[in-house]
Coordinates of C-alpha atoms in Angstrom, one line a residue:
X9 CA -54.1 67.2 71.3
X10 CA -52.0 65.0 69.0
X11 CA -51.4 61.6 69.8
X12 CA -47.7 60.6 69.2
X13 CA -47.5 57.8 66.2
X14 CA -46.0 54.9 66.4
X15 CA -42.5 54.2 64.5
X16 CA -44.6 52.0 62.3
X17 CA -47.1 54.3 60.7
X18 CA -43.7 56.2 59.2
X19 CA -42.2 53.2 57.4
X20 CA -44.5 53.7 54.1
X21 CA -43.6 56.8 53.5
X22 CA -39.5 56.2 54.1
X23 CA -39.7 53.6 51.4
X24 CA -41.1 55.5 48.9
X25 CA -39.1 58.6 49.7
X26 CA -35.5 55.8 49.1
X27 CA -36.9 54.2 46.2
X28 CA -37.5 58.2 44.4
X29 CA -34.0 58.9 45.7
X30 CA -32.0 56.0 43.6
X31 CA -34.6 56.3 40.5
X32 CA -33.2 60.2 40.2
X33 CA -29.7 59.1 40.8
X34 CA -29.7 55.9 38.1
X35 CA -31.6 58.7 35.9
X36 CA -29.0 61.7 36.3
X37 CA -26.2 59.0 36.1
X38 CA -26.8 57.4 32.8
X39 CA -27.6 61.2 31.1
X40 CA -23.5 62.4 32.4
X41 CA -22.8 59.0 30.9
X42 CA -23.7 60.1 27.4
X43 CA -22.8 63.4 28.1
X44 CA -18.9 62.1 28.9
X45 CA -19.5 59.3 25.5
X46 CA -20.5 62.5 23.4
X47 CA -17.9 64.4 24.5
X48 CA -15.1 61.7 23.5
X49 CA -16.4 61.3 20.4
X50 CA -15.7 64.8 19.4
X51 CA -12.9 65.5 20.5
X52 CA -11.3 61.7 18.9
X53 CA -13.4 63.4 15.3
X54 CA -11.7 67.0 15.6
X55 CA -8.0 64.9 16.8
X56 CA -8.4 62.9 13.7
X57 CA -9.0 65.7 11.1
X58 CA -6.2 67.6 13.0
X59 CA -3.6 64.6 11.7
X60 CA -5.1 64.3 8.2
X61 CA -4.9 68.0 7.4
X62 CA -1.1 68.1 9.2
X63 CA 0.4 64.8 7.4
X64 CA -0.3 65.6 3.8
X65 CA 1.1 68.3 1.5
X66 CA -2.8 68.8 -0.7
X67 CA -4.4 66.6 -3.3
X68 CA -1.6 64.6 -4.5
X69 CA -1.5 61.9 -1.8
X70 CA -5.1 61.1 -2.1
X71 CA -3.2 59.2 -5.4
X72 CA -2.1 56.7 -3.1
X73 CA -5.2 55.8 -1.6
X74 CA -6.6 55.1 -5.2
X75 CA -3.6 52.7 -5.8
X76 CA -3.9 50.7 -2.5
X77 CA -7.8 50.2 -3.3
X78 CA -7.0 48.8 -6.7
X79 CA -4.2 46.2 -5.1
X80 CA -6.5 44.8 -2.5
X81 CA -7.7 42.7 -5.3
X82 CA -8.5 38.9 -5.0
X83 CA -6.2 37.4 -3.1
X84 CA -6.0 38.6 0.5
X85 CA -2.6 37.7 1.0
X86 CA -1.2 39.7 -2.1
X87 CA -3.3 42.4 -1.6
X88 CA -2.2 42.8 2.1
X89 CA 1.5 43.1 0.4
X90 CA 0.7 45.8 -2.3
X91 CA -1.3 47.7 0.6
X92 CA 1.7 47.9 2.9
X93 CA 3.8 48.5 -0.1
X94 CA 1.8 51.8 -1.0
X95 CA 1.3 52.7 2.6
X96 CA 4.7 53.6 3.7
X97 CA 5.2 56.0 0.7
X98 CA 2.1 58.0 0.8
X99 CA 4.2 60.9 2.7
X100 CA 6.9 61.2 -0.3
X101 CA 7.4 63.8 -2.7
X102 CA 5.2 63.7 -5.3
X103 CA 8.3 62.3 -7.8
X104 CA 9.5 60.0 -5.6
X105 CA 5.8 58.8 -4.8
X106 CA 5.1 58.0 -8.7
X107 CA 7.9 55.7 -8.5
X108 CA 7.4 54.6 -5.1
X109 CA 3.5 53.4 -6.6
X110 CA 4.5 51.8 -10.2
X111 CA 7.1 49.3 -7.4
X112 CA 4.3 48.5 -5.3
X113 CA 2.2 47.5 -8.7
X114 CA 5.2 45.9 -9.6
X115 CA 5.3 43.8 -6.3
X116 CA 1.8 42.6 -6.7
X117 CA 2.0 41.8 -10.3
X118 CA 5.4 39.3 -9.4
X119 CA 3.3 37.9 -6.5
X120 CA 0.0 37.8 -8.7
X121 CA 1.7 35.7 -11.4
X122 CA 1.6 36.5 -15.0
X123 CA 2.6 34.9 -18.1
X124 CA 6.4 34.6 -18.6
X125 CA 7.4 34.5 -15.2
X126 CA 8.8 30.9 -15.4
X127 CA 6.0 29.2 -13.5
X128 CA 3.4 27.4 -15.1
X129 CA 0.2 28.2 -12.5
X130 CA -3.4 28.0 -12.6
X131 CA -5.5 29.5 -15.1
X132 CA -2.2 29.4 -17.4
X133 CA -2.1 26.5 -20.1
X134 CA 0.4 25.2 -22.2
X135 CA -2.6 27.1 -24.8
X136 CA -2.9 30.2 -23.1
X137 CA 1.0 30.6 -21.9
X138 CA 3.2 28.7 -23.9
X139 CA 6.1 30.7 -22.5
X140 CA 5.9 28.9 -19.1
X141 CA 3.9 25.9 -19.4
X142 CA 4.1 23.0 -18.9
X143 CA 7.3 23.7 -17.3
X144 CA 9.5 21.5 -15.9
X145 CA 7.5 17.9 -15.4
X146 CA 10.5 15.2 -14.9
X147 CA 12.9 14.1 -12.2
X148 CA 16.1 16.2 -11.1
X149 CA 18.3 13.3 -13.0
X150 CA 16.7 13.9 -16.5
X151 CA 18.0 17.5 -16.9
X152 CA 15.1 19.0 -18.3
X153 CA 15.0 22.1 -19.8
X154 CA 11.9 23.8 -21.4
X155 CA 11.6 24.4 -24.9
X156 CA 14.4 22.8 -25.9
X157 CA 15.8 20.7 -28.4
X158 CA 18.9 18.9 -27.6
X159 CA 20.9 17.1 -30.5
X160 CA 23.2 13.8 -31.0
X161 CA 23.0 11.0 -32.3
X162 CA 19.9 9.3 -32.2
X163 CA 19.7 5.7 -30.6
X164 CA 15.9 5.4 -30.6
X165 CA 14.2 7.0 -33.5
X166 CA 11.0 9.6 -32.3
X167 CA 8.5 9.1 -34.6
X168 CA 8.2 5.2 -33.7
X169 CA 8.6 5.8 -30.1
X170 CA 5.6 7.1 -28.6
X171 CA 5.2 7.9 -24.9
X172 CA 2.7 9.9 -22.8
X173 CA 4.5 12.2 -21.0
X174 CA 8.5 13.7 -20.7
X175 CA 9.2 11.9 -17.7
X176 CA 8.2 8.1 -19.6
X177 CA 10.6 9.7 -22.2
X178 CA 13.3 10.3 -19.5
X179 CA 13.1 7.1 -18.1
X180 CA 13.5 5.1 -21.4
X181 CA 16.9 7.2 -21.6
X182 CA 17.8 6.1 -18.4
X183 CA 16.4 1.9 -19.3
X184 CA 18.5 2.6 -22.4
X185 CA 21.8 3.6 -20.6
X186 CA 21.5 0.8 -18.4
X187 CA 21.3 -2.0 -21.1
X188 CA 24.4 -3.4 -21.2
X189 CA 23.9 -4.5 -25.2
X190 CA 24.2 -0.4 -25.7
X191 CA 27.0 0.2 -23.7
X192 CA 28.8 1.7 -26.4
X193 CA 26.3 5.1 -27.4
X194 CA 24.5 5.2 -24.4
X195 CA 21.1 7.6 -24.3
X196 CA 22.3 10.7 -22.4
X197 CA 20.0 13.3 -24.4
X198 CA 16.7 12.8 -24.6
X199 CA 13.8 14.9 -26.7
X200 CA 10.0 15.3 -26.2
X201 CA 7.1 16.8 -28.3
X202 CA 4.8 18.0 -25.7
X203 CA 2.1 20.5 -28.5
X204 CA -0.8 19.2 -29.6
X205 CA -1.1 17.9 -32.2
X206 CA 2.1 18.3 -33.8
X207 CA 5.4 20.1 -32.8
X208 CA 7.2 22.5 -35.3
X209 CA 10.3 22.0 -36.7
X210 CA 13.3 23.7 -38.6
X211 CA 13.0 19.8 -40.9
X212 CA 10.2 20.0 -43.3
X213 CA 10.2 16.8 -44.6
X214 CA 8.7 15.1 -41.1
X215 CA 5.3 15.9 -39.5
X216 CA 6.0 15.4 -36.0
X217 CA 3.0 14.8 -33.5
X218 CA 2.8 14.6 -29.4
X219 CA 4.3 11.8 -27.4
X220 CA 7.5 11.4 -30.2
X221 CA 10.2 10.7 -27.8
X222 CA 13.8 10.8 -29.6
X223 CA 16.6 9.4 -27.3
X224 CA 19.9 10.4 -28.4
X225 CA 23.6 10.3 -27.5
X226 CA 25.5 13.0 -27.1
X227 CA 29.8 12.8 -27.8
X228 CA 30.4 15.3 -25.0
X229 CA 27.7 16.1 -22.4
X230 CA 29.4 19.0 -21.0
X231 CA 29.0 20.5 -23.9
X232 CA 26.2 19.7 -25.6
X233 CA 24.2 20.1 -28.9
X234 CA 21.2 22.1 -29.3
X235 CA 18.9 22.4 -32.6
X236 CA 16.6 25.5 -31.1
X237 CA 16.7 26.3 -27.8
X238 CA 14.2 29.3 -26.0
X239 CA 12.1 32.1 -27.5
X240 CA 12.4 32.4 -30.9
X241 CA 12.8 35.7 -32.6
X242 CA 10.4 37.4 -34.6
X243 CA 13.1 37.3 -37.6
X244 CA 13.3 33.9 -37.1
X245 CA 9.7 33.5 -37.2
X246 CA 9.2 35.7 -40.3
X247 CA 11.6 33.7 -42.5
X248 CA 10.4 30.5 -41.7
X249 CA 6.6 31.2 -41.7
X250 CA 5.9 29.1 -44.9
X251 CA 8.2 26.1 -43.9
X252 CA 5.2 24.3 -42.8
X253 CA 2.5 25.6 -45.0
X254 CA 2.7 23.1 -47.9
X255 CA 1.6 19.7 -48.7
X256 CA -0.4 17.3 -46.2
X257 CA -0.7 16.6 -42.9
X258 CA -0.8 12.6 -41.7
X259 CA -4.9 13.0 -41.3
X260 CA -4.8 14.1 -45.4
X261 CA -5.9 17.7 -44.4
X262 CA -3.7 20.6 -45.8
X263 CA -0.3 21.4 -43.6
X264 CA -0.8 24.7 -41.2
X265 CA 1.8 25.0 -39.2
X266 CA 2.8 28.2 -37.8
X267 CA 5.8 28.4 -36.1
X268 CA 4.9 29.3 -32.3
X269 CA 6.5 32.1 -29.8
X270 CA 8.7 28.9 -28.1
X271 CA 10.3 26.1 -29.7
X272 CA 7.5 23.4 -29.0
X273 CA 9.9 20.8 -27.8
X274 CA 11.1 19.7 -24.1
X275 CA 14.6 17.9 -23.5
X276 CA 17.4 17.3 -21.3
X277 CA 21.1 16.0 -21.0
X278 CA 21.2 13.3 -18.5
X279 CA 22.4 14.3 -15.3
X280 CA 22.6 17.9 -16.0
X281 CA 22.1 20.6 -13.8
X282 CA 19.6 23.3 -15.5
X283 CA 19.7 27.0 -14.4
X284 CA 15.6 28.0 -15.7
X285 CA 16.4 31.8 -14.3
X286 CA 18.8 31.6 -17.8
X287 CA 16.4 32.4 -21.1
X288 CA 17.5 31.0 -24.3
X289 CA 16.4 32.7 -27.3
X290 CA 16.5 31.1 -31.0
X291 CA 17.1 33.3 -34.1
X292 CA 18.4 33.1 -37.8
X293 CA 21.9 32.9 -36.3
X294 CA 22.0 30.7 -33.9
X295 CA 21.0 30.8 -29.4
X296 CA 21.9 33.7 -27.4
X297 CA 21.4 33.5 -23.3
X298 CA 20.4 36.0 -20.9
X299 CA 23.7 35.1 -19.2
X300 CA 25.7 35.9 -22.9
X301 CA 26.1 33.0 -24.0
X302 CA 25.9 31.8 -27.6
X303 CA 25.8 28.9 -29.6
X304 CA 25.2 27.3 -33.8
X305 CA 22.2 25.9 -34.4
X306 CA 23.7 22.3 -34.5
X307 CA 21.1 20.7 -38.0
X308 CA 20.7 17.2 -38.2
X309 CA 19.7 16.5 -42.1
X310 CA 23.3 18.4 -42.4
X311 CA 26.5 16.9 -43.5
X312 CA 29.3 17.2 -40.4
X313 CA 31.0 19.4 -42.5
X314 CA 28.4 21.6 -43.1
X315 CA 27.9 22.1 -39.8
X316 CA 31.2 22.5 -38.6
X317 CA 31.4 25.3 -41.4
X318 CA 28.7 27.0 -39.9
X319 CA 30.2 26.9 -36.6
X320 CA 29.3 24.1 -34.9
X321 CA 32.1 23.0 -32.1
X322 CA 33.8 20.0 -33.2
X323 CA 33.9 18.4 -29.7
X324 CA 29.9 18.1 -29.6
X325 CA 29.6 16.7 -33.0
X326 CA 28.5 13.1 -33.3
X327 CA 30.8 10.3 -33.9
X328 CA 30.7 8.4 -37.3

C-alpha cells in the first residue's frame, strides 16, 4: 500500500521541470529572431537591386559614378559640392549627362582654385603663378591694381627710392600729398617693382630691381596714364624678346631678361576704385579690357608730341 507523499518531496522535481521550460523558450526565441533578421535582409537586398535595375537606362550612367569618385578629392568640403553636382544628373540623357558632368568638373575646379582665377592662394607664388600673385597687398585708398604701370610725372624718382613692400610705396604717396611744400604736383600715382630681382620694362636704358618705388603725379586722375597694363600678348612678347638681352646687369653678369606673361609691375591712382573682375591685356598697339575698353601706351622717354601722335589723350598728359 502506498504511502501518500508529502507536498515537499515534489518541489525538486517542479523546479527542474520550470527551469527546462524557459531554457527551450529563450532557445526557440532567439532562433525565430534570426530567422525574422535573415528574412529582412533579403528582402531590403532583392528591394535594392529592384531600384538599381528600374532607375537607369544600361551602362552609360555607371559614367557618373566614375566622375563623382574622381571629385571627392582632397578637400572634403569641395568634394561634397562636385558629388552633389554629379548626383542629380545621373538620370539624364546620355547628351545632356556629358554636359551635365564637364559643369560639375567645372564647379570643383572654380572652388578648387587654379592659376588665373584672380586669387593669389596657397601653393601659388608670385614664381609659380604670376597671373594672380601677389595680388592686391595695399589699403583700399591706394588704388591698386595688379600688373600695372601707371604714368605721370614723376615727383620721386624709383631707382633711388627703395621700399619693401607696395603698401610702404603707397603710403610715401600719401606722406608726399600731405606735405604742404608739394602742394602744387601732389603724388596721386604711385608704381611698384614687386619681381625678383629685376622688373621688365618697355625702357632699355635702366635695369630696374625690387623695392623701386616711383611716385608720380598724374594731370587728370579720372583719366589716367598707363605704360603697360595686364597680360601681355604673345606678339608683344615676340617683338620685344631681345630688348633686354644686351649689355650688363648692375652685378657685371650678362643682361637676361625675358619679358614675362604679366607686366611685372604693381600701381595705383590714389583714391581710385579698382574693378579686378576687368583683365587688362598689353600688346604692340596699345591696352584692351575685358569690358572693351582701350587705351595708347602712354612712353615716358617720349617727346609729348610723340605721344600725342600716337594717340595718347591730351587731358592725361603731363604738364610742362
Amino acid at each position: 500500500m502506498d504511502t501518500p507523499s508529502s507536498p515537499g518531496q515534489h518541489a525538486p522535481l517542479s523546479r527542474r521541470r520550470r527551469l527546462r521550460d524557459a531554457i527551450v523558450f529563450v532557445v526557440f526565441g532567439v532562433v525565430f529572431l534570426s530567422l525574422v533578421v535573415s528574412l529582412l535582409a533579403y528582402l531590403s537586398t532583392v528591394f535594392s537591386v529592384v531600384m538599381t535595375t528600374s532607375s537607369g537606362d544600361g551602362g552609360d550612367g555607371g559614367d557618373g559614378g566614375d566622375v563623382r569618385d574622381v571629385h571627392v578629392g582632397e578637400h572634403d568640403v569641395q568634394g561634397s559640392l562636385a558629388h552633389r553636382s554629379v548626383a542629380a544628373t545621373t538620370s539624364l540623357p546620355v547628351d545632356e549627362q556629358v554636359v551635365a558632368n564637364e559643369h560639375a568638373a567645372q564647379t570643383t575646379q572654380r572652388a578648387s582654385g587654379f592659376c588665373g582665377d584672380g586669387r593669389c592662394e596657397p601653393p601659388e607664388t608670385a614664381e609659380t603663378c604670376m597671373a594672380d600673385c601677389p595680388g592686391v597687398t595695399t589699403h583700399a585708398m591706394c588704388g591698386e591694381e595688379p600688373h600695372s604701370d601707371p604714368g605721370g610725372y614723376a615727383v620721386m624718382w624709383g631707382a633711388s627710392h627703395i621700399k619693401a613692400s607696395a603698401a610702404e610705396c603707397c603710403d610715401a604717396c600719401k606722406a608726399h600729398a600731405e606735405d604742404p611744400k608739394n602742394s602744387e604736383r601732389q603724388c596721386n600715382s604711385w608704381v611698384f617693382c614687386h619681381t625678383l630681382p629685376y622688373c621688365w620694362a618697355l625702357d632699355t636704358g635702366h635695369v630696374h630691381a625690387f623695392g623701386e618705388c616711383w611716385l608720380k603725379h598724374q594731370t587728370d586722375p579720372t583719366n589716367p596714364l598707363y605704360g603697360q597694363r595686364g597680360k601681355f600678348t604673345d606678339e608683344f612678347r615676340k617683338t620685344h624678346a631681345n630688348a633686354h638681352k644686351t649689355g650688363l646687369m648692375p652685378d657685371g653678369t650678362p643682361r637676361n631678361l625675358s619679358v614675362p606673361t604679366h607686366v611685372p609691375w604693381t600701381g595705383g591712382i590714389m583714391g581710385a576704385v579698382v574693378d579686378l573682375s576687368i583683365k587688362w591685356e598689353t600688346g604692340l598697339d596699345g591696352m584692351r579690357s575685358s569690358a572693351g575698353e582701350s587705351e595708347v601706351l602712354w612712353r615716358a622717354w617720349e617727346t609729348r608730341e610723340q605721344n600725342l601722335a600716337r594717340g595718347v589723350k591730351p587731358e592725361s598728359m603731363p604738364r610742362d
